[in-house]
XYZ file of C-alpha atoms in Angstrom:
666
model
C -30.179 20.428 -11.907
C -29.680 16.832 -10.779
C -29.517 15.871 -7.145
C -26.128 14.173 -7.547
C -24.492 17.542 -8.369
C -25.123 18.796 -4.844
C -26.687 22.082 -6.028
C -30.278 23.179 -6.425
C -32.155 25.518 -8.726
C -32.303 28.998 -7.246
C -29.394 28.416 -4.847
C -26.690 31.097 -4.511
C -23.168 29.746 -4.929
C -19.687 31.185 -5.328
C -17.944 30.668 -8.667
C -15.091 32.047 -10.797
C -15.716 33.340 -14.341
C -13.195 31.728 -16.656
C -14.145 33.196 -20.009
C -16.861 35.352 -21.541
C -17.597 34.918 -25.218
C -18.803 37.930 -27.158
C -20.907 35.839 -29.529
C -22.684 33.935 -26.769
C -24.497 35.325 -23.702
C -23.427 32.231 -21.712
C -20.178 32.519 -19.748
C -17.894 29.717 -18.629
C -17.527 29.472 -14.841
C -15.736 27.116 -12.463
C -16.760 25.910 -8.999
C -13.433 24.246 -8.187
C -11.795 25.390 -4.947
C -8.450 25.880 -6.692
C -10.032 28.370 -9.093
C -11.732 30.248 -6.274
C -8.384 30.457 -4.465
C -6.741 32.117 -7.491
C -5.159 29.224 -9.411
C -6.076 30.104 -13.018
C -3.551 27.874 -14.807
C -4.993 25.417 -17.295
C -4.665 21.702 -16.597
C -1.730 20.041 -18.284
C -2.336 17.551 -21.043
C -1.970 13.918 -19.936
C 0.986 11.847 -21.041
C 0.913 8.650 -23.026
C 0.095 5.502 -20.967
C -1.155 7.663 -18.095
C -4.296 6.493 -16.276
C -6.837 9.324 -16.209
C -10.403 10.016 -15.050
C -12.965 11.513 -17.393
C -16.667 12.208 -17.854
C -18.705 10.809 -20.734
C -20.109 13.592 -22.925
C -21.539 11.485 -25.755
C -21.818 7.813 -26.726
C -22.704 6.363 -30.113
C -22.597 2.930 -31.709
C -19.078 3.695 -32.924
C -17.540 4.757 -29.645
C -17.495 7.249 -26.815
C -16.353 10.870 -26.359
C -14.887 11.981 -23.028
C -14.062 15.234 -21.277
C -10.852 15.018 -19.233
C -10.640 18.712 -18.407
C -11.643 22.074 -19.847
C -8.968 21.871 -22.529
C -8.676 18.123 -23.048
C -11.194 15.945 -24.877
C -10.871 12.209 -25.416
C -12.165 9.557 -27.776
C -12.647 5.822 -27.225
C -13.422 3.527 -30.145
C -16.037 0.815 -29.740
C -13.714 -2.161 -29.337
C -11.748 -0.381 -26.587
C -14.749 0.403 -24.362
C -14.685 -2.997 -22.639
C -13.027 -6.396 -22.864
C -16.340 -8.149 -23.523
C -19.033 -7.573 -26.079
C -21.312 -4.571 -25.459
C -24.765 -5.019 -26.994
C -25.719 -1.386 -26.275
C -22.827 1.016 -25.525
C -25.217 3.961 -25.032
C -26.826 2.237 -22.037
C -23.505 1.074 -20.558
C -21.877 4.521 -20.820
C -24.529 7.242 -20.403
C -23.714 10.934 -20.580
C -22.191 12.234 -17.347
C -20.778 8.932 -16.130
C -17.330 9.083 -14.492
C -14.939 6.561 -16.096
C -11.264 5.620 -15.979
C -8.963 4.806 -18.875
C -5.393 4.707 -20.167
C -4.135 7.335 -22.636
C -2.942 5.839 -25.941
C -1.949 8.983 -27.809
C -2.027 12.763 -27.322
C -2.715 15.049 -30.276
C -2.451 18.844 -30.371
C -5.446 20.781 -31.648
C -6.232 24.413 -32.245
C -8.991 26.369 -30.595
C -12.331 25.330 -32.060
C -15.290 27.644 -31.447
C -16.482 28.148 -27.942
C -15.342 24.743 -26.646
C -11.680 25.805 -26.629
C -10.357 22.258 -26.900
C -6.566 22.424 -27.049
C -5.799 18.690 -26.978
C -7.442 15.529 -28.274
C -6.395 12.182 -26.801
C -7.152 8.566 -27.613
C -8.183 6.559 -24.545
C -8.497 2.828 -23.897
C -11.000 1.903 -21.147
C -10.634 -1.877 -21.254
C -9.942 -3.305 -17.833
C -7.287 -5.641 -19.213
C -5.339 -2.606 -20.434
C -5.724 -0.772 -17.132
C -4.480 -3.712 -15.087
C -1.748 -4.825 -17.464
C 1.922 -4.193 -16.833
C 4.710 -4.551 -19.356
C 4.653 -4.228 -23.120
C 1.779 -5.339 -25.280
C 2.100 -7.550 -28.277
C 2.871 -5.556 -31.392
C 2.279 -6.487 -35.007
C 5.931 -7.404 -35.428
C 5.723 -9.857 -32.546
C 3.116 -11.965 -34.329
C 4.710 -14.955 -36.090
C 3.245 -17.310 -38.641
C 2.373 -20.798 -37.274
C 2.309 -19.453 -33.715
C -0.740 -19.978 -31.522
C -2.472 -17.304 -29.475
C -5.502 -16.747 -27.277
C -8.116 -14.397 -28.662
C -11.601 -12.994 -28.259
C -14.229 -12.995 -30.987
C -15.166 -9.356 -31.583
C -17.359 -9.489 -34.696
C -19.194 -12.090 -36.760
C -19.787 -11.667 -40.479
C -21.140 -13.961 -43.200
C -17.639 -14.569 -44.535
C -15.973 -15.266 -41.178
C -15.139 -14.009 -37.685
C -12.820 -11.272 -36.484
C -10.623 -12.196 -33.507
C -8.535 -9.853 -31.345
C -5.427 -11.320 -29.741
C -5.503 -11.151 -25.941
C -3.390 -8.372 -24.385
C -2.933 -6.563 -27.683
C -4.739 -4.404 -30.217
C -4.059 -6.837 -33.036
C -7.101 -8.153 -34.851
C -7.374 -10.650 -37.677
C -9.883 -12.531 -39.781
C -10.793 -16.187 -39.463
C -12.416 -17.123 -42.745
C -15.480 -19.334 -42.430
C -13.584 -22.138 -44.109
C -11.046 -21.990 -41.244
C -13.588 -21.890 -38.411
C -14.249 -25.625 -38.236
C -13.196 -28.951 -39.714
C -16.641 -29.456 -41.184
C -18.367 -27.194 -43.641
C -20.610 -24.692 -41.905
C -23.318 -22.600 -43.493
C -23.133 -19.853 -40.905
C -20.329 -18.857 -38.557
C -22.914 -17.476 -36.120
C -23.996 -21.029 -35.328
C -20.510 -21.766 -33.954
C -19.388 -18.562 -32.245
C -20.751 -15.457 -30.613
C -19.080 -12.087 -29.972
C -17.117 -12.286 -26.744
C -16.182 -15.983 -27.014
C -12.684 -16.904 -25.860
C -10.961 -18.933 -28.585
C -7.586 -20.277 -29.629
C -6.150 -19.349 -33.008
C -3.085 -20.051 -35.130
C -1.552 -17.588 -37.585
C -1.722 -18.982 -41.136
C -0.994 -15.760 -43.035
C 0.500 -12.331 -42.439
C 0.594 -9.275 -44.715
C 3.259 -6.897 -43.420
C 2.463 -4.177 -45.970
C -1.215 -3.862 -45.178
C -0.820 -5.198 -41.598
C -3.431 -7.890 -42.016
C -3.421 -11.294 -40.346
C -5.273 -14.490 -41.217
C -6.132 -16.908 -38.418
C -7.443 -20.447 -38.285
C -9.369 -22.248 -35.559
C -9.429 -25.754 -37.041
C -8.900 -28.464 -34.475
C -6.253 -30.317 -36.496
C -3.778 -27.465 -35.930
C -3.828 -28.165 -32.202
C -3.450 -31.976 -32.304
C -0.412 -33.125 -30.311
C -0.046 -29.808 -28.548
C 1.603 -31.198 -25.387
C 2.099 -27.804 -23.749
C -1.621 -27.228 -23.936
C -2.279 -30.525 -22.180
C 0.150 -29.634 -19.399
C -1.459 -26.285 -18.753
C -4.857 -27.882 -18.794
C -3.817 -30.260 -16.028
C -2.656 -27.318 -13.952
C -5.675 -25.139 -14.479
C -8.437 -27.687 -13.924
C -8.999 -31.343 -13.285
C -11.710 -31.911 -15.894
C -12.915 -30.235 -19.075
C -16.351 -29.811 -17.600
C -14.999 -27.535 -14.860
C -13.263 -25.335 -17.450
C -16.352 -25.178 -19.606
C -18.461 -24.324 -16.587
C -16.172 -21.448 -15.639
C -16.151 -20.193 -19.233
C -19.928 -20.150 -19.494
C -20.282 -18.468 -16.099
C -17.958 -15.699 -17.268
C -19.953 -15.299 -20.484
C -23.239 -15.118 -18.605
C -21.933 -12.710 -15.969
C -20.126 -10.356 -18.373
C -23.206 -8.618 -19.707
C -24.828 -8.374 -16.250
C -21.661 -6.916 -14.770
C -21.577 -4.240 -17.457
C -25.130 -3.229 -16.642
C -24.493 -3.141 -12.898
C -21.243 -1.204 -13.251
C -22.869 1.361 -15.528
C -25.209 2.397 -12.675
C -22.774 1.946 -9.830
C -21.836 5.180 -8.103
C -18.543 3.601 -6.924
C -17.534 2.334 -10.373
C -14.653 4.745 -10.781
C -13.288 4.067 -7.281
C -13.486 0.316 -7.826
C -11.613 0.553 -11.129
C -8.961 2.778 -9.567
C -8.484 0.313 -6.694
C -8.005 -2.505 -9.186
C -5.315 -0.541 -11.015
C -3.515 0.271 -7.759
C -3.683 -3.309 -6.523
C -2.291 -4.522 -9.820
C 0.623 -2.080 -9.575
C 1.523 -3.004 -5.994
C 1.195 -6.780 -6.185
C 2.276 -9.609 -8.463
C 5.105 -7.581 -10.012
C 7.128 -10.721 -10.715
C 4.271 -12.529 -12.481
C 4.815 -12.409 -16.239
C 2.265 -14.149 -18.470
C 3.404 -15.783 -21.678
C 0.648 -14.729 -24.061
C 2.227 -16.327 -27.107
C 2.256 -19.802 -25.621
C -0.584 -21.978 -26.804
C -0.538 -24.045 -23.608
C -2.769 -21.531 -21.769
C -5.952 -22.690 -23.506
C -7.812 -25.167 -21.313
C -10.511 -25.981 -23.836
C -8.397 -27.673 -26.514
C -10.406 -29.639 -29.032
C -7.820 -32.463 -29.036
C -8.395 -33.202 -25.363
C -12.147 -33.406 -25.934
C -11.620 -35.735 -28.882
C -9.468 -37.995 -26.740
C -12.189 -38.086 -24.089
C -14.734 -38.944 -26.750
C -12.600 -41.850 -27.959
C -12.196 -43.115 -24.378
C -15.915 -42.891 -23.728
C -16.673 -44.619 -27.008
C -14.269 -47.483 -26.214
C -15.760 -47.836 -22.720
C -19.239 -48.001 -24.198
C -18.153 -50.722 -26.609
C -16.616 -52.728 -23.765
C -19.755 -52.407 -21.702
C -21.904 -53.519 -24.597
C -19.789 -56.664 -25.023
C -20.165 -57.567 -21.353
C -23.829 -56.712 -21.105
C -24.934 -60.372 -21.032
C -22.905 -61.009 -17.854
C -24.112 -57.872 -16.010
C -25.514 -58.866 -12.601
C -25.755 -55.388 -11.083
C -29.474 -55.007 -10.436
C -29.331 -52.366 -7.749
C -27.978 -54.212 -4.694
C -24.940 -56.295 -3.714
C -25.150 -60.107 -3.949
C -22.235 -60.622 -1.552
C -21.831 -59.975 2.163
C -19.761 -56.782 1.910
C -21.112 -53.565 0.430
C -19.671 -52.305 -2.792
C -17.624 -49.118 -2.464
C -18.294 -46.562 -5.132
C -15.318 -45.109 -6.892
C -15.435 -41.366 -7.150
C -13.311 -41.382 -10.272
C -15.666 -43.767 -12.003
C -18.609 -41.576 -10.999
C -16.923 -38.536 -12.463
C -16.115 -40.439 -15.632
C -19.720 -41.514 -15.937
C -20.916 -37.932 -15.485
C -18.512 -36.590 -18.070
C -19.424 -39.483 -20.299
C -23.090 -38.667 -20.067
C -22.344 -35.064 -21.035
C -20.416 -36.095 -24.095
C -22.978 -38.763 -24.973
C -25.509 -35.963 -25.285
C -23.173 -34.370 -27.806
C -22.924 -37.604 -29.802
C -26.580 -37.225 -30.741
C -25.802 -33.923 -32.423
C -22.377 -34.411 -33.962
C -19.891 -37.148 -34.652
C -16.925 -37.715 -32.326
C -13.997 -35.526 -33.248
C -16.222 -32.782 -34.632
C -17.530 -31.238 -31.416
C -17.871 -27.519 -32.052
C -17.230 -24.689 -29.639
C -20.919 -23.759 -29.475
C -21.875 -27.366 -28.625
C -19.438 -27.427 -25.732
C -20.733 -24.081 -24.557
C -24.336 -25.236 -24.736
C -23.537 -28.417 -22.831
C -21.775 -26.476 -20.097
C -24.661 -24.015 -19.989
C -27.113 -26.877 -19.508
C -25.061 -28.267 -16.649
C -24.861 -24.846 -15.011
C -28.606 -24.383 -15.363
C -29.256 -27.806 -13.828
C -27.016 -26.999 -10.872
C -28.797 -23.696 -10.293
C -32.198 -25.388 -10.456
C -31.061 -28.077 -8.033
C -29.711 -25.481 -5.626
C -32.940 -23.520 -5.886
C -35.092 -26.586 -5.223
C -33.012 -27.449 -2.178
C -33.378 -23.897 -0.804
C -37.132 -24.018 -1.303
C -37.343 -27.399 0.386
C -35.494 -26.385 3.566
C -37.121 -22.929 3.749
C -34.000 -20.810 3.207
C -35.417 -19.426 -0.042
C -38.118 -17.593 1.920
C -35.605 -16.161 4.381
C -33.309 -14.782 1.677
C -35.311 -14.100 -1.512
C -33.082 -13.361 -4.472
C -35.419 -13.027 -7.461
C -38.729 -11.283 -8.165
C -40.367 -14.711 -8.263
C -39.225 -15.351 -4.681
C -40.727 -12.070 -3.484
C -43.982 -12.678 -5.331
C -44.262 -16.103 -3.737
C -43.714 -14.632 -0.266
C -46.199 -11.819 -0.802
C -48.881 -14.100 -2.196
C -49.111 -15.796 1.204
C -48.887 -12.592 3.262
C -49.812 -9.520 1.163
C -50.393 -7.284 4.231
C -46.803 -7.507 5.482
C -45.180 -4.131 4.827
C -41.709 -5.421 5.734
C -41.749 -7.855 2.811
C -42.941 -5.150 0.427
C -40.146 -2.847 1.564
C -37.578 -5.623 1.060
C -38.982 -6.099 -2.437
C -38.528 -2.376 -3.103
C -34.969 -2.530 -1.765
C -34.246 -5.375 -4.191
C -34.988 -3.105 -7.158
C -33.026 -0.274 -5.570
C -29.985 -2.565 -5.382
C -30.335 -2.938 -9.162
C -30.599 0.872 -9.563
C -34.122 0.410 -10.945
C -36.077 3.320 -9.453
C -39.077 2.744 -11.712
C -39.228 -0.881 -10.585
C -39.225 0.254 -6.971
C -42.147 2.590 -7.684
C -44.060 -0.211 -9.408
C -43.673 -2.468 -6.379
C -44.932 0.322 -4.099
C -48.036 0.795 -6.245
C -48.678 -2.949 -6.143
C -48.436 -2.812 -2.350
C -51.007 -0.018 -2.139
C -53.429 -2.056 -4.246
C -52.935 -5.383 -2.467
C -52.672 -4.352 1.192
C -56.071 -4.430 2.890
C -57.541 -0.963 3.472
C -57.970 -1.745 7.190
C -54.173 -2.093 7.559
C -53.462 1.637 7.661
C -50.195 1.241 9.539
C -48.794 -1.229 6.980
C -49.719 1.054 4.095
C -48.152 4.014 5.849
C -44.900 2.057 6.233
C -44.745 1.428 2.483
C -45.525 5.094 1.792
C -42.661 6.029 4.104
C -40.318 3.761 2.150
C -41.461 5.370 -1.107
C -40.915 8.845 0.365
C -37.382 7.830 1.344
C -36.729 6.598 -2.195
C -37.998 9.798 -3.771
C -35.980 11.910 -1.348
C -32.707 10.120 -2.077
C -33.038 9.165 -5.732
C -36.117 10.850 -7.219
C -37.505 14.309 -7.865
C -41.163 13.853 -6.875
C -40.860 14.128 -3.089
C -43.474 16.883 -2.668
C -45.868 15.221 -5.103
C -45.461 11.927 -3.248
C -46.407 13.644 0.028
C -49.573 14.968 -1.612
C -50.507 11.525 -2.936
C -49.778 9.887 0.429
C -52.036 12.350 2.244
C -54.932 11.313 0.023
C -54.703 7.690 1.170
C -53.425 8.006 4.756
C -53.672 10.131 7.865
C -52.280 13.442 6.655
C -50.731 14.337 10.000
C -48.830 11.045 10.198
C -47.583 11.479 6.631
C -46.224 14.954 7.400
C -44.617 13.780 10.634
C -42.757 11.025 8.817
C -41.785 13.264 5.925
C -40.371 15.845 8.363
C -38.459 13.105 10.147
C -36.908 12.015 6.828
C -35.803 15.561 6.028
C -34.349 15.919 9.510
C -32.242 12.793 9.006
C -31.207 14.021 5.570
C -29.476 17.043 7.134
C -26.727 14.939 8.733
C -25.787 13.176 5.458
C -26.275 16.080 3.041
C -23.336 17.892 1.539
C -25.315 21.134 1.284
C -26.538 21.402 4.879
C -27.848 24.928 4.460
C -30.286 23.894 1.750
C -31.307 20.773 3.687
C -32.063 22.843 6.811
C -34.122 25.351 4.843
C -36.084 22.561 3.220
C -36.824 20.903 6.568
C -37.836 24.242 8.143
C -40.328 24.912 5.358
C -41.975 21.520 5.721
C -42.172 21.804 9.533
C -43.749 25.260 9.265
C -46.184 24.009 6.660
C -47.132 21.073 8.892
C -47.727 23.266 11.963
C -49.782 25.685 9.921
C -51.850 22.865 8.446
C -52.370 21.138 11.828
C -52.184 24.100 14.205
C -54.546 22.463 16.709
C -52.469 19.254 16.981
C -50.038 18.999 19.868
C -47.795 16.347 18.248
C -46.878 18.584 15.289
C -45.716 21.452 17.526
C -43.787 19.046 19.767
C -42.061 17.538 16.720
C -41.027 21.013 15.540
C -39.750 21.924 19.023
C -37.716 18.723 19.171
C -36.216 19.452 15.745
C -35.136 22.964 16.761
C -33.583 21.852 20.036
C -31.649 19.093 18.283
C -30.240 21.790 15.992
C -29.205 23.873 19.054
C -31.652 26.624 18.069
C -32.972 27.288 21.581
C -34.166 30.835 21.039
C -36.249 29.806 18.050
C -37.679 26.901 20.054
C -38.906 29.137 22.867
C -40.343 31.615 20.365
C -42.150 28.734 18.708
C -43.555 27.663 22.088
C -45.372 30.967 22.393
C -46.988 30.440 18.987
C -47.925 26.889 19.937
C -49.653 27.997 23.164
C -51.656 30.575 21.212
C -52.747 27.994 18.637
C -53.439 25.014 20.914
C -56.476 24.682 23.174
C -55.823 25.398 26.861
C -56.202 21.783 27.995
C -53.176 20.844 25.846
C -50.870 23.492 27.290
C -49.698 21.392 30.239
C -48.721 18.432 28.076
C -46.931 20.682 25.601
C -44.956 22.414 28.356
C -44.090 19.069 29.895
C -42.786 17.798 26.529
C -40.657 20.917 26.128
C -39.188 20.426 29.615
C -38.297 16.826 28.754
C -36.642 17.955 25.520
C -34.634 20.538 27.461
C -33.310 17.747 29.692
C -32.251 15.731 26.605
C -31.034 18.340 24.100
C -30.936 21.684 25.875
C -30.322 23.023 29.359
C -31.223 20.958 32.439
C -31.797 24.117 34.452
C -34.348 25.395 31.935
C -36.064 22.021 32.098
C -36.270 22.181 35.902
C -37.667 25.699 35.742
C -40.429 24.611 33.363
C -41.315 21.589 35.507
C -41.408 23.696 38.690
C -43.727 26.181 37.019
C -46.123 23.428 35.940
C -46.195 21.805 39.397
C -46.728 25.189 41.093
C -49.776 25.793 38.922
C -51.042 22.186 38.967
C -49.849 20.612 42.280
C -52.068 17.532 41.869
C -50.455 16.475 38.557
C -48.490 13.516 39.885
C -47.871 12.338 36.319
C -45.828 15.487 35.659
C -44.008 15.076 38.991
C -43.065 11.483 38.250
C -41.758 12.418 34.788
C -39.697 15.177 36.426
C -38.248 12.692 38.912
C -37.472 10.152 36.212
C -35.592 12.767 34.212
C -33.544 13.719 37.270
C -32.704 10.060 37.882
C -31.756 9.553 34.235
C -29.295 12.440 34.364
C -27.785 11.046 37.585
C -29.184 13.712 39.922
C -30.467 11.308 42.616
C -30.363 13.927 45.364
C -32.505 16.306 43.286
C -35.042 13.560 42.605
C -35.217 12.641 46.325
C -35.649 16.286 47.214
C -38.613 16.660 44.843
C -40.385 13.627 46.314
C -39.692 14.675 49.905
C -40.905 18.228 49.248
C -44.086 16.939 47.621
C -44.794 14.612 50.549
C -44.399 17.426 53.083
C -45.949 20.472 51.412
C -48.575 18.973 49.130
C -50.039 16.402 51.489
C -53.027 18.627 52.182
C -53.799 18.977 48.495
C -53.360 15.311 47.585
C -55.837 12.528 48.276
C -54.952 9.359 50.184
C -54.711 7.426 46.920
C -52.306 9.967 45.443
C -50.192 9.969 48.620
C -49.980 6.192 48.403
C -48.572 6.459 44.864
C -46.162 9.160 45.998
C -44.767 7.051 48.850
C -44.417 4.043 46.527
C -42.416 6.111 44.039
C -40.231 7.448 46.835
C -39.676 3.946 48.255
C -38.770 2.557 44.860
C -36.190 5.318 44.443
C -34.558 4.514 47.783
C -34.548 0.766 47.080
C -32.703 1.267 43.801
C -30.383 4.152 44.661
C -30.589 4.749 48.406
C -29.514 3.080 51.657
C -31.425 1.226 54.373
C -31.522 4.339 56.546
C -33.156 6.304 53.759
C -35.674 3.526 53.234
C -36.559 3.652 56.921
C -37.016 7.419 56.604
C -39.629 6.865 53.880
C -41.450 4.332 56.054
C -41.450 6.732 58.996
C -42.890 9.517 56.817
C -45.643 7.145 55.597
C -46.503 6.089 59.190
C -46.680 9.695 60.322
C -49.057 10.529 57.483
C -51.326 7.576 58.324
C -51.407 8.519 61.997
C -52.383 12.094 61.191
C -55.138 10.960 58.850
C -56.546 8.536 61.387
């Protein structure tokens, strides 16, 4: 059973038997609290347009099957899984993933075998459908000669299929209608997921088929498009840049969301925010002015650039600009001219490939992609120059560069492992850990142990090889230190685990195993005692102390008892701690180290009078058993206490006691 379910193999749980099939030895049970409390009514079927949560039960290249409840099963076709193009739906929607969608239709079904599916629903999981309010465009709303925004969904040899935005209407753009010029392959111009602008050139009401065209001459003189372009962006390059960024980020976002534990909550929040805000905003999807990448505007820019180039070529003989100003006043650069020159240079690069007026969508996309890549490279070079790239590494290349200069730094290796964990790549995290073990010098045992601890944490939270990892770590490190850190991880896991009982049992087993394996080591018994006292299991702690004293050599008994007394002050009873300290000092009166720890604990708990009493009693009754050097330390400790927490009279009392001792000794 997976860790995310919260249950473990061999664990006893309470459940309710829903149905027992005579033909199958397996029974259907439920762990829901409502079932355990007696609510045996079946879940109602969802209504049309209702937003529901479901679990993925199977994904193929044609779509996805969902389980909404015990009696409701859903189906999502491929084009309704996401707004963008999905290269591999099986990876994006693995079995068991929790998703959110909108119900399109509800169909009644009879009982089928042992699955007992009563209803079958069609679900749409596209984010645009979840966030949309109002009616969608229907087939009857589509008019011939009207222009719409669309998304390329499929490319074939004979043309491209385009789905109109905010609708389920799809149509064909024949390859002869994809461009002004003859093209051998539509794939050279468009890719699945491209945002395009189309015009309806044919409509078959009987068969509900639509023919689109994307030729640029249909959009010449489209003034509304020019107005919207001026509102949305200042230059075509900005629009192209945003378009390419969305294309590049779409596929990455799908991969990240597919592994994100909070995917369903994020999608639900988006739906709720959409419902509670912007209720008065109504988008006109049928208006062609919303397309900011009109081919006519680009053609006009090309003509302007071409005319400017011709003018410059005519005046080239009189050009005196050789890099500095001939006059007394400096020349002020015009930002608009600089922008025009930049945009001109971008379009000039397109002139080498195609003639003006025939700039294709793919050429514009490639040009914008080149500009985006250049900006990213420039930003990266600047970060590397000023040193910020080393402070905040963002790519595997950055981490490799850092580690090549300092391979023995465990902190950098752990940050590298965390980078892969942020991408939900557990195998990548393990690979980095193995690289660290090979590259860290064998003398740096502490650094290697830190990386092993990070790997143990990863296996505990996300993996299944925690015990095997402990065994491997013991082969390459100090076994006692490995067990101490592993026990500490399990102890921390108790506070954040949903099944605390199982977590406590697991930690107890590892602590007992550690103490049995290292029965002659004081630190293992002290760690176990600390764990029990933190869990308020005082009786078990004192029973464990007896076992520890029988297993440890006699010279370690005093230190072990002292540690237990300190733990009692912190997590148990102060009175029990005082009793243990008094017993140690009665048996070993010359152990000033134990006395000073006792006093410090009293001071830390605010019992200044008790601390002063201990020092005064030691100075009076143990002076015959202590040497002059030990008495000197005792009076210094007492004086320091009075200086920090006492009065001048009490300080004088300490001085008088010290003088009296010196006089008696002399």
